[in-house]
Structure formats: C-alpha cells, structure tokens
mmCIF file of C-alpha atoms in Angstrom:
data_model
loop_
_atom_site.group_PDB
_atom_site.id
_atom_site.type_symbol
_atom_site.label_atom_id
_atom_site.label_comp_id
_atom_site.label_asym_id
_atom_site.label_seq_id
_atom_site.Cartn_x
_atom_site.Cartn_y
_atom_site.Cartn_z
ATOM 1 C CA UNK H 1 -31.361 21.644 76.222
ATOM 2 C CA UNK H 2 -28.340 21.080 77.706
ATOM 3 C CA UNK H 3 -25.070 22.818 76.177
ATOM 4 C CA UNK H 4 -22.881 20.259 76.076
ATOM 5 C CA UNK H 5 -25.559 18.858 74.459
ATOM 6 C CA UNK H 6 -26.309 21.515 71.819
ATOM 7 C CA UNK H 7 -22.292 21.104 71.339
ATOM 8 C CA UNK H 8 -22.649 17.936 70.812
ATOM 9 C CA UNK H 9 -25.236 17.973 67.909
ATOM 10 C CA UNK H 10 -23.125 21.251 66.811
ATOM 11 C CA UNK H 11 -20.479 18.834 66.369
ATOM 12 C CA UNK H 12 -22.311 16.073 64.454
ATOM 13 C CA UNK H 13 -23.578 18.090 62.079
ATOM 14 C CA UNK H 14 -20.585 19.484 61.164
ATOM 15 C CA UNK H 15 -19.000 16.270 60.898
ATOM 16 C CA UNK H 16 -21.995 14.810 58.622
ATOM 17 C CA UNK H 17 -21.323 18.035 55.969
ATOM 18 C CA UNK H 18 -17.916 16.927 56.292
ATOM 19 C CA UNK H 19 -18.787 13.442 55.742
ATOM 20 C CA UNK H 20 -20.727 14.425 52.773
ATOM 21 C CA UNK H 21 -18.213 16.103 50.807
ATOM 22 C CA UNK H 22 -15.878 12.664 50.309
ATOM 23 C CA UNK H 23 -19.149 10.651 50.141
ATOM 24 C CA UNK H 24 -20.503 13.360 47.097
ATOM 25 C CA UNK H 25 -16.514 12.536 45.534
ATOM 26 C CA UNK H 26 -16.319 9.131 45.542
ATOM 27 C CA UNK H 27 -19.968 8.884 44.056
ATOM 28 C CA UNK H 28 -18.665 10.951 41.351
ATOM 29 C CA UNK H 29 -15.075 8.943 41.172
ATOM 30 C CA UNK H 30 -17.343 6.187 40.843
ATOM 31 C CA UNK H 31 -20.014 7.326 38.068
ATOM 32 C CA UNK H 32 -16.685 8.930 36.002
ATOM 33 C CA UNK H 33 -15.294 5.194 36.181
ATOM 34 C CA UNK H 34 -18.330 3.508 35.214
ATOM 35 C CA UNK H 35 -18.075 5.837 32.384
ATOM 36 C CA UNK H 36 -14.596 4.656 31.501
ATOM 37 C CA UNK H 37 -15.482 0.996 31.693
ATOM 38 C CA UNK H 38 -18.716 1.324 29.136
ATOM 39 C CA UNK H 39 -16.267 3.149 26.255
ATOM 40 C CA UNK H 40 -13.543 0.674 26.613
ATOM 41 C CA UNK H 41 -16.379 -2.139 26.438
ATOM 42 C CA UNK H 42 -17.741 0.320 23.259
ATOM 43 C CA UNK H 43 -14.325 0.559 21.752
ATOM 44 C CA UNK H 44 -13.049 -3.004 22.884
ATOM 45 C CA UNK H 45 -16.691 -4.274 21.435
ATOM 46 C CA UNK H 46 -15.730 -1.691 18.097
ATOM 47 C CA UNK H 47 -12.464 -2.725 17.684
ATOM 48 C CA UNK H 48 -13.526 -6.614 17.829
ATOM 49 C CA UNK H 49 -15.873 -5.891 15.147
ATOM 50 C CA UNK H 50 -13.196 -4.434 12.792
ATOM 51 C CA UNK H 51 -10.937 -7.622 13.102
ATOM 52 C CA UNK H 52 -14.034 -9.766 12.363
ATOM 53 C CA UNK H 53 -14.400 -7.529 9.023
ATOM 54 C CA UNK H 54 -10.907 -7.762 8.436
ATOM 55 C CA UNK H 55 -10.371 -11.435 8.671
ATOM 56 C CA UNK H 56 -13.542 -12.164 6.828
ATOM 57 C CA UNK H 57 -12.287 -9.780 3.943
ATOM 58 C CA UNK H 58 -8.973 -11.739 3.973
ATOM 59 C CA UNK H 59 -10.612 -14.886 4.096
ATOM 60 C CA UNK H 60 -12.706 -13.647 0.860
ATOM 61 C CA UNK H 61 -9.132 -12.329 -0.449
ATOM 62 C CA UNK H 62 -7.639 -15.906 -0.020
ATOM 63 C CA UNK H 63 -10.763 -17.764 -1.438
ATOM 64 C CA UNK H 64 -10.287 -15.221 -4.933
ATOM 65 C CA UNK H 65 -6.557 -15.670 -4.648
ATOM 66 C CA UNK H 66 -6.614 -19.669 -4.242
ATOM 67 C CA UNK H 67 -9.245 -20.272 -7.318
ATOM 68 C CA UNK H 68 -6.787 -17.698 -9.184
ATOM 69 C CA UNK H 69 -4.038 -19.564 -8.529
ATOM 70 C CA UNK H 70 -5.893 -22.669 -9.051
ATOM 71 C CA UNK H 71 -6.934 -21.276 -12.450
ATOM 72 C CA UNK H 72 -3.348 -20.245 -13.733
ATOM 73 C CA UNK H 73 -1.593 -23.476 -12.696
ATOM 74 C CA UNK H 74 -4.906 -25.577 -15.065
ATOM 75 C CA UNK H 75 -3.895 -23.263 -17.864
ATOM 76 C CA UNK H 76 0.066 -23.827 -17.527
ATOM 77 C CA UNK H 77 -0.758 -27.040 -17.038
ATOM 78 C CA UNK H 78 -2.901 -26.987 -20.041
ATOM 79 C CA UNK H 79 0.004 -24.882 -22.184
ATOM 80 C CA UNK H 80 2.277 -27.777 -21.397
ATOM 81 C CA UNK H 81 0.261 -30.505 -22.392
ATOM 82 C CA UNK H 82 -0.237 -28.600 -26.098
ATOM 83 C CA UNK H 83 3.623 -27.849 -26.514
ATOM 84 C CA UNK H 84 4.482 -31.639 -25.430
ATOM 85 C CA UNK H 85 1.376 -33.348 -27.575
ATOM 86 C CA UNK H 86 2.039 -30.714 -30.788
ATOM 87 C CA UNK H 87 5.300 -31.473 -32.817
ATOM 88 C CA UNK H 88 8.290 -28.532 -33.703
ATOM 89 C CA UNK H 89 6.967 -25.692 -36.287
ATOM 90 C CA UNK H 90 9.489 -24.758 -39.085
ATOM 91 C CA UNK H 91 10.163 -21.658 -37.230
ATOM 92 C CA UNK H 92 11.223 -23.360 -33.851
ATOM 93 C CA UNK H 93 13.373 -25.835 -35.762
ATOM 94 C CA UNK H 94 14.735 -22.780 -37.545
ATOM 95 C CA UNK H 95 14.918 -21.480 -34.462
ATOM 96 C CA UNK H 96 17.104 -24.302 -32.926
ATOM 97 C CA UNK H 97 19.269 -24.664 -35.777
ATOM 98 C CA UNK H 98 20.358 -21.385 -35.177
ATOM 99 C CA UNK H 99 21.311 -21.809 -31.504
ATOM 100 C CA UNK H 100 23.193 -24.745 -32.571
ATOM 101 C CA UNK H 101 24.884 -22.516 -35.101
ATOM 102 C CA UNK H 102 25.627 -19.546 -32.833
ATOM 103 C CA UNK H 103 26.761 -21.857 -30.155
ATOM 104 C CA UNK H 104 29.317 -23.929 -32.597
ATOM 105 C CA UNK H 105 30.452 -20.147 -33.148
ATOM 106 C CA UNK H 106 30.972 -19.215 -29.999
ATOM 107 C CA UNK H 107 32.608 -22.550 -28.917
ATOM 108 C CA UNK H 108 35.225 -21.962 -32.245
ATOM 109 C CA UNK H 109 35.983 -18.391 -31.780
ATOM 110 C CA UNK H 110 35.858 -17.766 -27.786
ATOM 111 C CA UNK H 111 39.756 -19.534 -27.469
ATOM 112 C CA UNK H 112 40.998 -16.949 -29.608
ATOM 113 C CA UNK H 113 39.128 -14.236 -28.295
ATOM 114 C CA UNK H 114 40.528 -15.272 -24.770
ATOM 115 C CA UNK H 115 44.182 -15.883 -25.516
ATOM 116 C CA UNK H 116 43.957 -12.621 -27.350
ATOM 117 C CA UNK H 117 42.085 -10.898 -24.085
ATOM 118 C CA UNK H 118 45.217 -12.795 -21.849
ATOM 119 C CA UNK H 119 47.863 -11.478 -24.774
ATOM 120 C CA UNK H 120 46.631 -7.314 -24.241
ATOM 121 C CA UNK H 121 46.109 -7.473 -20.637
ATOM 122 C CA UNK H 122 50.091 -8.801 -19.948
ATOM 123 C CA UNK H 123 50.870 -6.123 -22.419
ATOM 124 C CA UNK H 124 48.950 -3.229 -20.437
ATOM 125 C CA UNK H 125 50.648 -4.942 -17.302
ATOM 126 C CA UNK H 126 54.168 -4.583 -19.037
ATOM 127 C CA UNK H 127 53.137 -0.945 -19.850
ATOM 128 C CA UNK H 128 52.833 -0.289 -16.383
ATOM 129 C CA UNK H 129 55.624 -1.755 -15.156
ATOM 130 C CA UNK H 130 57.907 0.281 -17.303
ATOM 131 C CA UNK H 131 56.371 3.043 -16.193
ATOM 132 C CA UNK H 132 56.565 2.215 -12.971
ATOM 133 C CA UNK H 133 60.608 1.218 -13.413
ATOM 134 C CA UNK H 134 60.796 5.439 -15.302
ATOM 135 C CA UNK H 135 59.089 7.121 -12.286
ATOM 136 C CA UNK H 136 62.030 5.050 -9.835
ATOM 137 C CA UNK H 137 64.688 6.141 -11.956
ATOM 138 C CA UNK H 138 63.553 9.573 -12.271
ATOM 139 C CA UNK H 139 62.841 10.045 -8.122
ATOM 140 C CA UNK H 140 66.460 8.555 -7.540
ATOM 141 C CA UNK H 141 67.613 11.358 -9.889
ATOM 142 C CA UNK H 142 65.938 14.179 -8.520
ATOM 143 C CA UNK H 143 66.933 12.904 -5.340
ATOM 144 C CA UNK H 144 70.551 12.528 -6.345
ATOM 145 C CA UNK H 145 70.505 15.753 -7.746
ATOM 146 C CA UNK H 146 68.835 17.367 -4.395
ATOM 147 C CA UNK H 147 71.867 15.697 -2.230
ATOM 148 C CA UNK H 148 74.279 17.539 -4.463
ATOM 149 C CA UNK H 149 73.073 20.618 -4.751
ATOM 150 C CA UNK H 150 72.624 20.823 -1.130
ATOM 151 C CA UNK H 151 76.679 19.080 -0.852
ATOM 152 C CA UNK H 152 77.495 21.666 -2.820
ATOM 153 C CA UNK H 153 76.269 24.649 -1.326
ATOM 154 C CA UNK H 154 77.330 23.810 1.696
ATOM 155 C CA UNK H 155 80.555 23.564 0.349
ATOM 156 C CA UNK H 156 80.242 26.851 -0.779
ATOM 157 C CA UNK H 157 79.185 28.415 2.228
ATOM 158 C CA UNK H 158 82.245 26.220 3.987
ATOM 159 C CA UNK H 159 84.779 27.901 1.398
ATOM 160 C CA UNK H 160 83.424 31.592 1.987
ATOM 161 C CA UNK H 161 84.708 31.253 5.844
#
C-alpha cells in the first residue's frame, strides 16, 4: 500500500473515534432529555389528577353546603311563619311592657342626667383654668424674683469696685 495512502486511512480513523465521541454525547443528551420529558408528562399527568380530585371534592363540598343552606333558610323560614301565625305569650307581653317601661325611664331621666353631665364637666373645665391662671402667676413670680436677685447682685458686685 501506498503511504500516503496508509496516512490517509490513519487519518480517517482517527477522525471516526473522534466523530464518535460527540455522536456517543448527544445520544446520551438525547436519552437524558427524553427522560425529562416522560416525568414532566408523569408529574404534569399527576398533578392534573390532583386538581380533578380537588375540584370534584369542592364540588361535593358545595353540593353539602347548598342543601345545608337550603335546609337552614326552610327552617327560618319555618320559625317565622310560627312566631307570625302564633299570638304574644304572657311572658313576651310582660316582656314588652317592660321595654316600654324602661324606655319611658330613660326618656324622663336622661335630660337630667345630661344637664347634670354638661353642669360637672364646665366645673372640671373651671378647675383647670384656675389652675392654669395659679401656675402663670406663680412663673411670673419666680421670674420676677430671678430678675432681682440677679439686679441685685450685680449691684453688689458694682458697689464692691
């Protein structure tokens, strides 16, 4: 054989091992991808079951909680009806003569009761401002008193020299 030929098929060879060694990787890219794409479609497929659980066990939940419903409005209903149809026991009217009564009291006392709340609260407010007025008078006194003391002394230190 030839030896540029013998190069030649040195060469090829050499170049098909190469070759092989991205062709082996992207088979394996490949497979590992493959792999990816069946456990999202497992976990999509998973996680499309849960919702269907979920909304069927809400839809259950709303059936139960509509015939519930349903079921407490009949009886209000039904409690209305009785207390409309049935006429006052002696407690209730005993009952409502005494709101009456309490309310009649209420209505005759609560002027007083105000005027005499409006009478302590302008007496409080009187309180203060006399109090108020004292503290004034006393800070211009200690104040007065301040200025002459310090007059004073420097009066005293002027009448030394």
């Amino acid at each position: 054989m030839h030896p540029d030929l013998e190069a030649h098929l040195v060469e090829l060879k050499t170049r098909q091992r190469n070759m092989q060694a991205p062709v082996a990787r992207r088979i394996a890219l490949e497979k590992k991808q493959q792999m990816r794409d069946a456990t999202m479609a497992e976990c999509s497929a998973a996680y499309t079951d849960m919702l269907k659980r979920k909304q069927r066990q809400i839809q259950q939940h709303l059936v139960i909680a509509k015939k519930r419903n349903h079921e407490f409005l009949e009886s209000l209903r039904e409690y209305q009806r009785s207390v409309a149809e049935s006429r006052p026991t002696p407690a209730a009217i005993g009952l409502e003569k005494a709101k009456l009564a309490f309310v009649d009291t209420v209505a005759e006392v609560y002027p007083a009761w105000q005027e005499e709340l409006q009478r302590l609260k302008m007496q409080r407010l009187r309180q203060l401002e006399q109090e108020k007025h004292e503290i004034e008078y006393r800070r211009l006194v200690a104040q007065q008193v301040h200025y002459h003391l310090s007059h004073c002394a420097w009066l005293h230190v002027l009448a030394v020299y």
